[in-house]
XYZ file of C-alpha atoms in Angstrom:
747
model
C -5.428 24.516 -8.706
C -6.302 26.981 -6.126
C -4.644 30.379 -4.879
C -6.711 30.157 -1.916
C -8.830 29.098 1.182
C -11.926 30.773 2.644
C -12.141 28.798 5.863
C -14.621 28.527 9.453
C -12.277 28.420 13.057
C -14.982 27.590 15.009
C -18.274 25.207 13.914
C -19.460 24.049 16.847
C -21.283 27.103 17.495
C -24.474 29.669 16.059
C -21.870 32.597 13.956
C -20.943 30.297 10.791
C -21.576 32.864 9.044
C -17.558 34.333 9.404
C -14.972 33.003 7.035
C -11.711 34.157 6.846
C -9.913 34.130 3.868
C -6.279 32.236 3.509
C -3.221 31.352 0.800
C -2.434 28.487 0.083
C 0.913 27.974 0.275
C 2.576 25.758 -3.290
C 3.349 22.360 -1.366
C -0.238 22.082 -0.548
C -1.783 23.509 -3.558
C -2.667 20.112 -4.865
C -3.465 18.604 -2.204
C -5.883 19.921 -0.238
C -9.635 20.283 -0.224
C -12.695 20.813 0.777
C -13.845 19.825 5.206
C -10.044 19.466 5.112
C -9.158 20.664 8.666
C -6.358 22.866 8.172
C -3.794 24.657 10.950
C -3.622 28.566 11.009
C -2.402 31.506 11.949
C -5.167 33.108 13.324
C -5.670 36.650 15.689
C -3.320 38.889 16.928
C -0.292 36.811 18.098
C -0.687 35.176 15.037
C -1.292 32.024 17.832
C -1.975 28.955 15.200
C -5.485 27.350 16.098
C -7.895 25.191 13.588
C -9.786 25.528 10.539
C -11.887 23.958 8.435
C -11.511 24.518 4.482
C -15.145 25.213 2.964
C -13.679 26.740 -0.477
C -11.089 26.942 -2.444
C -10.869 29.910 -5.227
C -9.114 31.665 -7.338
C -10.445 35.356 -5.899
C -9.130 37.093 -3.658
C -11.797 39.363 -1.516
C -8.873 41.323 0.557
C -5.957 42.145 -0.236
C -3.800 39.262 -1.114
C -0.508 41.122 0.767
C -2.733 41.502 3.989
C -3.770 37.729 3.682
C -1.748 34.922 5.769
C -1.120 31.298 5.163
C -1.923 27.637 6.131
C 0.380 26.342 8.588
C -0.710 22.787 7.414
C -2.910 20.439 7.320
C -4.448 19.136 10.939
C -2.297 15.352 11.478
C -5.121 14.004 14.171
C -8.660 16.191 12.071
C -11.384 14.886 13.000
C -12.687 12.860 9.632
C -16.351 13.550 10.816
C -16.165 16.703 10.164
C -14.404 17.200 7.377
C -17.535 14.462 5.278
C -19.615 16.769 6.694
C -17.978 19.828 5.050
C -17.249 18.737 2.135
C -20.941 17.415 1.452
C -22.074 21.452 2.404
C -19.762 22.069 -0.313
C -21.767 19.435 -2.602
C -25.617 21.096 -1.086
C -23.922 24.459 -2.058
C -22.786 23.564 -5.937
C -26.554 20.876 -6.794
C -29.101 23.403 -5.173
C -28.075 26.922 -5.037
C -27.797 28.808 -1.406
C -24.721 30.214 0.065
C -22.119 27.980 1.788
C -22.514 28.598 5.343
C -26.732 28.638 4.530
C -25.584 25.048 3.167
C -23.417 24.461 6.361
C -26.045 25.645 8.461
C -27.620 23.033 7.331
C -25.533 19.556 7.989
C -23.542 20.935 10.757
C -25.023 19.743 14.537
C -24.966 24.061 15.966
C -24.505 23.903 19.537
C -27.731 26.976 19.826
C -28.052 29.097 22.990
C -28.548 26.272 24.797
C -26.741 25.394 27.784
C -25.188 22.533 28.716
C -27.420 19.873 31.211
C -24.956 19.142 33.732
C -25.223 16.488 36.746
C -23.523 16.951 39.981
C -22.658 14.605 42.833
C -21.666 14.968 46.778
C -18.776 12.851 47.770
C -17.438 12.073 50.909
C -13.641 12.567 51.036
C -13.182 10.704 54.595
C -13.060 7.405 55.448
C -16.077 5.532 57.344
C -13.846 5.769 60.562
C -13.611 9.919 60.207
C -16.861 10.311 58.916
C -18.119 8.497 62.372
C -16.130 11.312 64.260
C -17.082 14.318 61.937
C -20.513 12.673 62.631
C -19.680 13.329 66.474
C -18.449 16.605 66.437
C -21.318 18.118 64.334
C -23.757 16.411 66.901
C -22.331 17.852 69.697
C -22.220 21.817 67.984
C -25.612 21.085 67.570
C -24.317 22.308 63.815
C -28.167 19.213 61.986
C -27.871 19.848 58.723
C -23.359 19.548 58.287
C -24.871 16.353 60.933
C -27.598 15.548 58.437
C -25.816 15.203 55.795
C -22.951 13.928 56.728
C -24.865 10.708 58.885
C -26.879 10.132 55.110
C -23.044 10.375 53.147
C -21.547 7.521 56.004
C -25.321 5.567 54.182
C -24.337 6.058 50.720
C -21.503 8.160 49.953
C -22.414 10.082 46.982
C -25.498 11.554 46.632
C -27.320 13.195 43.657
C -26.659 17.841 45.109
C -30.183 18.366 44.102
C -31.298 15.195 46.647
C -29.602 16.626 48.876
C -30.363 20.548 48.619
C -34.768 19.286 47.889
C -35.040 15.838 50.381
C -32.128 16.436 52.942
C -33.125 20.921 52.935
C -29.515 21.343 52.873
C -28.180 24.811 51.325
C -25.782 25.569 49.540
C -23.480 27.542 51.751
C -24.079 24.444 54.069
C -21.644 21.982 51.436
C -19.715 24.949 50.420
C -18.512 24.995 53.604
C -18.042 21.180 53.902
C -15.945 21.799 50.374
C -13.831 24.283 52.533
C -13.415 21.770 55.288
C -12.262 18.521 53.320
C -15.406 16.809 54.000
C -16.958 16.335 50.468
C -16.058 17.320 46.988
C -18.964 18.803 44.540
C -18.453 16.631 41.159
C -19.860 17.555 38.054
C -20.478 15.448 34.376
C -21.713 16.235 31.236
C -25.916 15.166 31.693
C -27.770 14.359 27.923
C -31.328 14.770 27.834
C -33.130 12.258 26.473
C -36.123 12.926 24.524
C -36.465 9.110 24.829
C -37.845 9.306 28.341
C -38.979 6.289 29.466
C -39.222 3.614 27.178
C -38.682 -0.343 28.214
C -36.464 -2.118 26.223
C -38.289 -5.901 25.222
C -36.823 -8.603 23.061
C -39.440 -9.315 20.640
C -37.492 -11.027 17.318
C -39.627 -11.034 14.202
C -40.005 -14.493 12.309
C -39.018 -12.983 8.401
C -40.570 -14.905 5.447
C -39.344 -16.075 2.519
C -39.800 -12.639 0.969
C -37.930 -10.713 3.488
C -34.977 -12.877 4.456
C -34.021 -12.577 0.385
C -35.015 -9.209 0.627
C -31.794 -8.645 3.656
C -29.067 -11.446 1.820
C -28.853 -9.827 -0.993
C -28.550 -6.433 0.935
C -26.497 -7.911 3.459
C -23.720 -10.314 0.194
C -23.728 -6.990 -1.323
C -22.834 -4.787 2.030
C -20.020 -7.643 3.367
C -18.651 -7.832 -0.039
C -17.661 -3.569 0.517
C -20.135 -3.552 -2.481
C -22.503 -0.541 -1.856
C -25.797 0.405 -3.020
C -29.023 2.360 -3.352
C -31.902 -0.341 -2.623
C -35.258 1.093 -4.036
C -37.566 -1.892 -1.765
C -41.200 -2.192 -3.307
C -43.401 -3.300 -0.752
C -47.526 -3.272 -0.654
C -48.756 -2.084 1.945
C -48.494 -4.575 5.395
C -45.484 -6.483 3.614
C -43.591 -5.810 6.369
C -40.551 -3.087 5.242
C -40.242 -1.793 9.657
C -38.787 -5.704 10.070
C -36.284 -5.652 7.479
C -34.813 -1.980 8.459
C -34.212 -4.021 11.850
C -33.193 -7.367 10.165
C -30.777 -4.557 8.147
C -29.403 -2.661 11.724
C -29.361 -5.586 13.292
C -26.371 -7.098 11.272
C -24.603 -3.598 10.643
C -24.231 -2.860 14.343
C -22.728 -6.123 14.604
C -19.873 -5.432 11.389
C -19.308 -1.899 13.399
C -20.887 0.788 12.303
C -23.911 2.745 12.352
C -27.349 3.176 11.230
C -29.964 6.741 10.296
C -33.591 6.383 9.521
C -35.732 8.795 8.000
C -39.146 9.360 8.362
C -41.851 11.293 6.468
C -43.348 12.653 9.182
C -42.813 13.668 13.113
C -45.916 12.074 13.389
C -44.405 8.865 12.519
C -41.650 8.970 15.491
C -43.182 7.865 17.947
C -44.347 4.453 16.731
C -41.069 3.686 15.264
C -38.926 4.170 17.465
C -41.014 1.945 19.482
C -40.281 -0.992 17.997
C -36.726 -0.564 17.454
C -36.400 0.255 20.828
C -37.624 -2.745 21.640
C -34.812 -4.039 19.443
C -31.716 -1.748 20.559
C -32.713 0.239 23.472
C -30.489 3.408 24.630
C -28.486 2.635 21.670
C -31.351 4.441 19.568
C -32.832 8.315 19.847
C -34.205 11.340 17.701
C -33.985 14.249 16.352
C -37.462 16.206 15.393
C -38.096 19.844 14.635
C -39.968 19.469 18.076
C -37.345 19.456 20.529
C -35.398 21.490 22.115
C -33.158 22.857 20.540
C -30.524 22.047 23.813
C -32.071 18.033 23.314
C -31.274 18.043 19.556
C -27.436 19.314 20.187
C -27.083 16.330 22.723
C -27.905 13.661 20.961
C -25.464 14.823 17.988
C -23.311 14.808 20.501
C -23.594 11.553 22.021
C -24.123 10.112 18.354
C -20.491 11.956 17.740
C -19.652 10.287 21.602
C -20.187 7.144 20.282
C -22.934 6.217 22.218
C -24.955 6.189 19.339
C -25.817 3.487 17.066
C -29.323 4.251 15.166
C -31.029 7.644 15.076
C -34.424 8.028 13.756
C -35.669 11.324 12.442
C -37.635 13.652 9.759
C -34.933 15.361 7.126
C -32.280 16.622 9.637
C -30.559 12.963 11.002
C -29.832 12.936 7.582
C -27.006 15.177 9.135
C -26.263 12.850 12.857
C -22.721 12.846 12.826
C -21.559 9.186 13.137
C -17.956 8.410 12.114
C -18.872 4.925 11.097
C -22.043 5.042 8.700
C -22.498 2.224 7.690
C -26.533 2.595 6.078
C -29.343 4.751 5.550
C -32.408 3.745 5.234
C -35.119 6.135 3.921
C -39.125 5.267 4.763
C -41.985 6.295 2.565
C -39.623 7.360 0.298
C -41.779 8.868 -1.949
C -42.510 11.810 0.887
C -42.594 15.109 -1.030
C -41.443 16.423 2.989
C -38.011 15.050 2.138
C -37.473 18.155 0.011
C -36.213 21.094 1.808
C -38.228 24.620 1.204
C -35.529 26.670 2.332
C -32.459 27.404 1.177
C -30.431 25.082 0.677
C -33.641 23.425 -1.060
C -31.913 19.775 -1.127
C -33.670 16.665 -1.880
C -32.921 13.922 1.720
C -33.084 11.090 -0.812
C -30.252 12.451 -3.672
C -28.611 14.029 -0.530
C -28.325 10.848 1.176
C -27.072 8.635 -0.951
C -23.876 11.603 -1.713
C -23.256 11.499 1.668
C -23.718 7.318 1.347
C -21.072 7.451 -1.460
C -18.587 9.995 1.110
C -18.749 7.355 3.850
C -18.761 4.014 2.111
C -21.842 3.718 2.705
C -25.446 1.231 1.712
C -28.996 3.656 1.184
C -32.160 1.268 1.328
C -35.378 3.586 -0.103
C -38.662 2.130 0.793
C -42.458 2.959 -0.090
C -45.646 1.030 -1.069
C -45.830 3.506 -3.883
C -42.112 4.929 -4.774
C -41.417 8.005 -6.840
C -41.825 7.940 -10.540
C -38.173 9.633 -9.846
C -36.760 6.462 -7.864
C -39.502 3.613 -10.099
C -37.840 5.014 -13.450
C -33.966 4.921 -11.739
C -34.472 1.545 -10.849
C -36.043 0.493 -14.061
C -32.436 2.096 -15.672
C -30.286 0.063 -12.787
C -29.235 3.756 -11.085
C -30.566 2.174 -8.363
C -31.372 -2.045 -7.275
C -35.168 -3.216 -7.092
C -36.023 -5.400 -4.087
C -39.723 -6.184 -4.146
C -41.767 -6.944 -1.099
C -45.434 -8.216 -2.892
C -47.658 -10.125 -0.254
C -48.607 -8.588 2.959
C -47.180 -10.517 5.715
C -49.157 -13.528 6.516
C -50.636 -13.339 2.901
C -52.487 -10.688 4.426
C -55.938 -9.889 1.622
C -54.939 -5.804 0.912
C -58.510 -4.010 1.598
C -61.139 -3.854 -0.467
C -62.167 -0.879 -1.846
C -65.268 1.331 -3.485
C -65.391 4.256 -5.278
C -68.255 6.560 -4.971
C -68.882 9.066 -7.614
C -69.999 12.773 -5.246
C -71.918 14.582 -8.899
C -74.406 11.357 -8.231
C -74.178 12.086 -4.597
C -74.944 15.507 -5.454
C -78.172 14.421 -8.288
C -79.461 11.709 -5.135
C -79.922 15.004 -2.976
C -76.775 14.878 -0.698
C -74.313 17.386 -0.186
C -73.276 15.741 2.758
C -69.120 15.142 2.337
C -70.111 12.121 4.247
C -71.145 9.674 1.152
C -74.498 7.005 1.887
C -72.189 4.589 1.605
C -69.591 5.830 4.197
C -72.288 6.270 6.363
C -73.079 2.780 6.371
C -70.052 1.020 6.319
C -68.916 3.720 9.239
C -71.847 2.759 10.916
C -71.044 -1.411 10.960
C -68.031 -0.605 13.125
C -69.607 1.380 15.438
C -71.536 -1.829 16.274
C -69.009 -3.728 16.047
C -66.324 -2.123 18.020
C -64.034 -1.264 14.962
C -62.318 1.625 14.308
C -62.601 4.630 11.274
C -59.627 6.454 9.964
C -61.593 9.880 7.973
C -58.615 11.376 5.216
C -59.046 14.423 4.612
C -56.626 15.103 0.964
C -56.055 18.728 2.092
C -52.325 19.684 -0.105
C -53.791 21.280 -2.848
C -56.604 23.147 -1.318
C -55.640 26.924 -2.704
C -54.658 25.662 -6.256
C -57.956 23.583 -9.033
C -61.324 25.213 -9.412
C -64.325 22.349 -10.249
C -68.241 21.916 -10.532
C -69.138 19.716 -8.546
C -72.333 19.119 -10.407
C -70.482 17.899 -13.438
C -66.914 17.269 -11.407
C -65.130 19.831 -14.782
C -61.882 21.711 -13.134
C -60.867 24.061 -15.223
C -57.275 22.535 -17.542
C -54.452 25.421 -19.135
C -55.309 24.424 -22.822
C -51.295 24.772 -23.390
C -50.738 22.509 -20.236
C -51.766 18.709 -19.035
C -52.144 20.218 -14.959
C -55.448 22.448 -13.845
C -54.866 26.451 -13.250
C -54.426 28.030 -10.447
C -56.836 30.457 -8.570
C -55.935 33.733 -7.231
C -57.168 36.514 -5.279
C -57.203 38.731 -7.705
C -60.021 37.096 -10.276
C -57.937 34.975 -11.880
C -56.840 31.484 -13.617
C -53.069 30.913 -14.219
C -51.144 28.434 -15.474
C -47.745 28.482 -13.672
C -46.025 25.979 -16.421
C -46.485 28.528 -19.158
C -47.796 31.747 -18.513
C -51.303 31.227 -19.835
C -53.893 33.528 -17.178
C -57.785 33.280 -17.877
C -60.866 34.488 -15.785
C -62.395 32.625 -13.015
C -65.667 31.564 -14.210
C -68.947 32.451 -12.487
C -70.644 28.853 -14.011
C -69.562 25.669 -15.288
C -68.339 25.545 -18.747
C -69.051 22.573 -19.446
C -72.166 21.602 -18.078
C -74.097 25.089 -17.278
C -74.060 24.428 -13.557
C -73.646 27.300 -10.267
C -72.164 25.100 -8.218
C -68.342 25.780 -9.663
C -65.448 27.201 -7.131
C -62.224 25.954 -5.138
C -62.853 23.494 -2.418
C -63.072 23.974 0.236
C -63.614 21.394 3.462
C -61.457 21.279 6.819
C -60.894 18.364 9.581
C -62.603 20.913 12.457
C -65.424 20.770 9.822
C -65.556 17.259 9.318
C -65.270 16.591 13.260
C -68.659 18.366 13.587
C -70.507 16.637 10.884
C -69.228 12.998 12.084
C -70.070 13.620 15.725
C -73.907 15.716 14.476
C -74.052 12.085 12.744
C -72.748 9.151 14.873
C -73.682 11.802 18.848
C -71.787 8.236 20.683
C -69.431 7.826 18.383
C -65.421 9.192 20.078
C -64.155 11.287 17.383
C -60.284 12.319 17.317
C -58.830 15.076 15.471
C -55.277 14.979 14.316
C -53.761 18.214 12.519
C -52.222 21.257 13.008
C -53.879 22.790 15.565
C -54.229 19.551 17.512
C -50.307 19.037 17.101
C -48.950 21.951 18.515
C -47.276 20.673 21.532
C -44.455 18.664 22.358
C -45.864 15.401 22.931
C -49.392 15.772 21.369
C -48.714 14.183 17.925
C -47.717 10.444 20.458
C -51.324 11.059 23.119
C -53.560 11.451 19.351
C -51.591 8.175 17.929
C -51.228 6.260 21.136
C -55.338 6.907 22.287
C -56.034 6.046 19.082
C -53.855 2.509 19.087
C -55.345 1.793 23.381
C -58.802 2.016 21.472
C -59.467 5.075 23.222
C -61.443 6.311 20.348
C -64.488 4.914 17.086
C -63.401 7.290 15.025
C -59.971 9.048 14.310
C -60.175 12.419 11.681
C -56.831 13.717 10.325
C -54.919 14.885 6.818
C -51.678 13.676 5.118
C -50.234 12.514 8.439
C -52.108 10.468 9.556
C -51.813 7.536 6.687
C -48.364 7.587 6.737
C -47.377 3.927 8.050
C -49.261 3.450 10.445
C -50.387 0.538 12.138
C -53.908 0.095 13.766
C -54.657 -3.605 14.337
C -58.047 -2.337 15.185
C -58.645 0.107 12.203
C -60.932 -1.769 9.450
C -62.163 0.778 7.291
C -60.932 4.508 5.690
C -62.654 6.980 4.498
C -60.526 8.952 1.630
C -62.835 12.451 1.272
C -62.568 14.494 -1.515
C -59.598 12.258 -3.621
C -59.305 14.958 -5.490
C -57.468 18.220 -4.428
C -54.493 16.773 -4.782
C -55.430 15.734 -8.387
C -55.959 18.743 -9.861
C -53.259 20.809 -8.295
C -50.927 22.735 -11.243
C -48.360 20.734 -10.758
C -47.243 17.895 -13.020
C -46.673 15.534 -9.797
C -50.443 15.500 -9.375
C -51.468 12.461 -10.138
C -48.631 10.539 -8.683
C -49.878 12.257 -5.341
C -53.177 11.504 -5.638
C -52.516 7.698 -6.208
C -50.370 7.907 -3.800
C -51.612 8.990 -0.922
C -54.899 6.802 -1.860
C -52.872 4.117 -1.977
C -51.019 4.427 1.669
C -54.333 5.821 2.993
C -56.296 2.312 1.933
C -53.098 0.804 3.226
C -54.191 1.553 6.335
C -57.218 -0.452 6.559
C -56.874 -4.708 7.519
C -53.162 -4.736 9.357
C -54.851 -6.867 12.107
C -56.976 -10.123 11.832
C -60.027 -8.713 10.004
C -60.319 -7.789 6.243
C -60.439 -4.294 6.049
C -62.699 -2.023 3.422
C -61.530 1.595 1.462
C -64.383 4.344 0.080
C -62.962 6.692 -2.357
C -64.764 9.144 -3.175
C -64.218 11.662 -5.719
C -65.362 14.146 -8.475
C -63.166 11.894 -11.006
C -64.210 8.426 -10.893
C -62.605 7.701 -13.766
C -59.590 8.887 -13.935
C -56.101 6.552 -13.868
C -54.641 7.494 -11.260
C -57.766 6.898 -9.274
C -58.832 3.749 -10.589
C -55.133 1.978 -10.617
C -55.231 3.189 -6.606
C -58.997 1.848 -6.343
C -56.408 -1.505 -7.200
C -53.888 -1.405 -6.022
C -51.508 -1.528 -9.415
C -48.813 0.597 -8.965
C -46.913 -1.119 -11.898
C -49.612 0.122 -14.178
C -49.913 3.885 -12.674
C -46.123 3.851 -12.939
C -46.475 2.840 -16.875
C -49.183 5.337 -17.565
C -47.484 8.521 -15.712
C -43.461 7.987 -17.390
C -45.734 8.020 -20.689
C -46.724 11.410 -19.882
C -44.066 12.392 -18.060
C -41.757 11.337 -22.187
C -44.184 13.025 -23.603
C -43.805 16.196 -21.497
C -39.994 15.872 -20.892
C -40.957 16.124 -16.976
C -38.811 15.180 -14.581
C -37.319 12.161 -14.111
C -36.941 11.741 -17.819
C -36.259 15.308 -17.979
C -35.031 17.743 -15.210
C -36.468 21.376 -14.564
C -35.249 24.569 -12.193
C -37.313 26.972 -10.521
C -35.478 30.530 -10.279
C -37.159 33.159 -7.889
C -36.363 36.383 -8.720
C -37.672 38.564 -5.912
C -37.451 42.133 -4.411
C -39.002 45.501 -2.170
C -39.954 46.972 -5.425
C -41.981 44.995 -8.258
C -40.932 46.566 -11.448
C -37.265 46.077 -9.254
C -38.195 41.883 -9.140
C -39.912 42.404 -13.422
C -36.696 43.408 -15.194
C -34.386 42.208 -13.153
C -36.459 38.734 -13.991
C -36.145 39.962 -18.073
C -32.650 40.812 -17.440
C -31.859 37.176 -16.390
C -33.604 35.352 -18.471
C -31.986 37.343 -21.143
C -28.978 36.433 -19.983
C -29.695 33.074 -20.638
C -30.506 33.337 -23.775
C -27.598 35.472 -24.895
C -25.616 32.701 -23.112
C -27.759 29.626 -25.652
C -27.414 31.399 -28.358
C -23.383 31.734 -27.767
C -22.873 28.091 -27.275
C -21.879 28.096 -23.970
C -25.553 26.478 -22.762
C -26.631 23.892 -24.595
C -30.317 21.974 -24.341
C -31.817 24.550 -22.382
C -36.041 25.757 -22.764
C -36.800 29.014 -21.444
C -40.590 29.678 -19.383
C -41.345 32.955 -18.086
C -40.642 35.188 -16.533
C -44.264 34.957 -14.584
C -45.684 35.676 -11.526
C -44.711 33.023 -8.499
C -47.869 31.685 -6.741
C -47.931 33.869 -4.599
C -47.105 36.473 -6.307
C -46.673 39.408 -3.467
C -45.807 37.838 0.549
C -45.193 40.293 2.787
C -45.138 43.412 0.324
C -42.090 41.525 -0.916
C -42.924 41.001 -5.080
C -41.142 37.097 -6.664
C -41.174 36.537 -10.123
C -39.905 32.897 -11.320
C -38.198 31.174 -14.519
C -38.976 27.971 -15.315
C -35.633 25.900 -17.641
C -35.854 23.013 -18.429
C -33.316 20.741 -19.908
C -32.044 16.835 -20.275
C -29.366 17.546 -18.822
C -29.039 18.300 -14.830
C -26.040 19.916 -15.165
C -26.712 22.131 -17.971
C -28.808 23.115 -14.959
C -26.703 23.552 -12.316
C -24.093 25.560 -15.343
C -27.407 28.134 -15.741
C -26.965 28.171 -11.616
C -23.342 28.747 -11.350
C -23.600 32.024 -14.339
C -26.400 33.528 -13.273
C -25.146 33.661 -9.132
C -21.469 34.843 -10.661
C -23.886 37.226 -12.354
C -25.429 38.327 -9.730
C -22.705 38.679 -6.958
C -20.760 40.816 -10.256
C -23.053 43.691 -10.641
C -24.063 46.149 -7.946
C -27.833 46.942 -9.431
C -28.787 43.373 -7.751
C -27.716 44.516 -4.439
C -31.446 44.529 -3.667
C -32.625 41.877 -4.837
C -33.328 37.842 -4.042
C -32.493 34.428 -6.208
C -33.070 31.295 -4.781
C -33.072 27.925 -7.255
C -34.871 24.888 -6.714
C -33.931 22.509 -8.453
C -37.194 19.497 -10.231
C -39.539 21.661 -7.920
C -42.029 20.001 -5.658
C -43.888 22.523 -4.523
C -42.168 25.571 -6.026
C -42.061 28.891 -4.499
């Protein structure tokens, strides 16, 4: 039983970094838990206030004699805030970082954003009294006052802004009228609405047999209060969104709320339109393009019961719904669900933990599930549900692979293959649309030969070597390095280098080759503004362009019925990234891109351009054969003990001084080796320390150490031991350590 509790007093504002320690009185020691709201003596005079328990500990941080005691557990505590604080504690334990990092992630922090207030003017007189007063003002030629009273006789209450702007009444006149007891200014909270003007339309979709069976299975379990995690594996165009909407409607009717996570802001507009048509103003969104005020308002609307559905990327998971019943994670395989800032949590695991706390179900949906999720479905941890046919049984698109080595031999050095150019010409003539997807993931990674397709790989690991600026290529799994070659070791060609191609360059090539084509580009540069995603996507949906060029953001979940051709440019860019996820991501990206074609009445075609046409991920993506890919990929993971078969943790050690970073990393690695020798930690393999992928950023030197184990809890144990060790030794005062479990992108 813990002796002390660390408590935060105000969780509604920015200053969450201040905790206060209190003694736990004997009667509360067995019942007090993290997240509970408590009554505590606070400040001068020890006035009683409320606080939240964020940590239980046996270590006093101040002189014990000076610590005050907790008075009691609050009787009317706010359960949702307690739940979110308990979730923050779980995240801190499982992903590292401080409790304050975790709290700032999960709590709807009110930043320096003024509440939006709505003011109105109300007439306090009866109509008869008002008409008498109007006559008095007209006699005295008090025209402004007369104008205001006349308007208020017509409409008993008027918006303040309308009075000042349209009636040209000054604030001084309004104050004088208040003092006379004629009018009253009423102030009410007005929430910012990020959706603007949307129309609710009753569009009922009749589910097919497969969709109905999926809904029925989940709903039967939910009705019996059996809350599970379901993996919905549905081919592209099989109608997963219709299943989500049907489930959410049932959940809302049962008095509960739902959260829908989507991987990209770019998906928000199209997704929200469909949900808004069914649920109207009970739906809202969260994303990083919104102002702090807009974001905070949506949390407040959720908390006050004004919303039933919240849609958005990762952060929407922490919507303060008090009666959460369902969490849906669409395109669950996407890497954007993994946080790149402390704590480096995964939305999937965190959603499952929140659902356990709330008594809710979780639905993970994808045409190309992550290997992790499908493995858990195969081992019984998740329940697998499948949609094997497209809606109305439309055929999957016809896929072609083009060998770019052969194109080079035939003298075509354009990034557009002859086959792709020919099919684009046809689409332009027929008034159909084309999407060109440039697979830019891993741009700084591998070195390859354009003549023969050879990729420089690590001789010890099944990953490519990663190109560094110092002329070296490094393996980030075992530390092996060699000099970047000037000629291809396989065929002797001089066409060996890192691949570089961007959306802007492709746009120039397309416009030059097809001068009459209307071209839109969607990438980081063209989507900087708040409404840019919506404008580009709605323009393409309205057929104001013939060709849409973009990166990953254009191939995720969009539904454009007139798109009959998709070109996957440079499929290899993600295939040879120095990462064990490389083949999985390549298969997912190609399959998802292919799935954008032929979703309307017309059949679709896909051209996959590659230097590695025989690679199993490309061959199986061409066939849209997920199960075949999974069986091949999981066999490699088992061989190498990579997740999900085993687990990995990478620790970053960073310092402004290169020697300090190196020595600290060495010392910490030895600390774990000693723990392993003493039997405190078992079954863990340590790799490193070695330089991070980018060894120096803004004059900060970065070293990494990898730990591998079949048991995830052994890695958590290592993380706890190293954090404790660093906190107890002053020589680590100038270093930063961070942890990433089952890393997706690394440090």
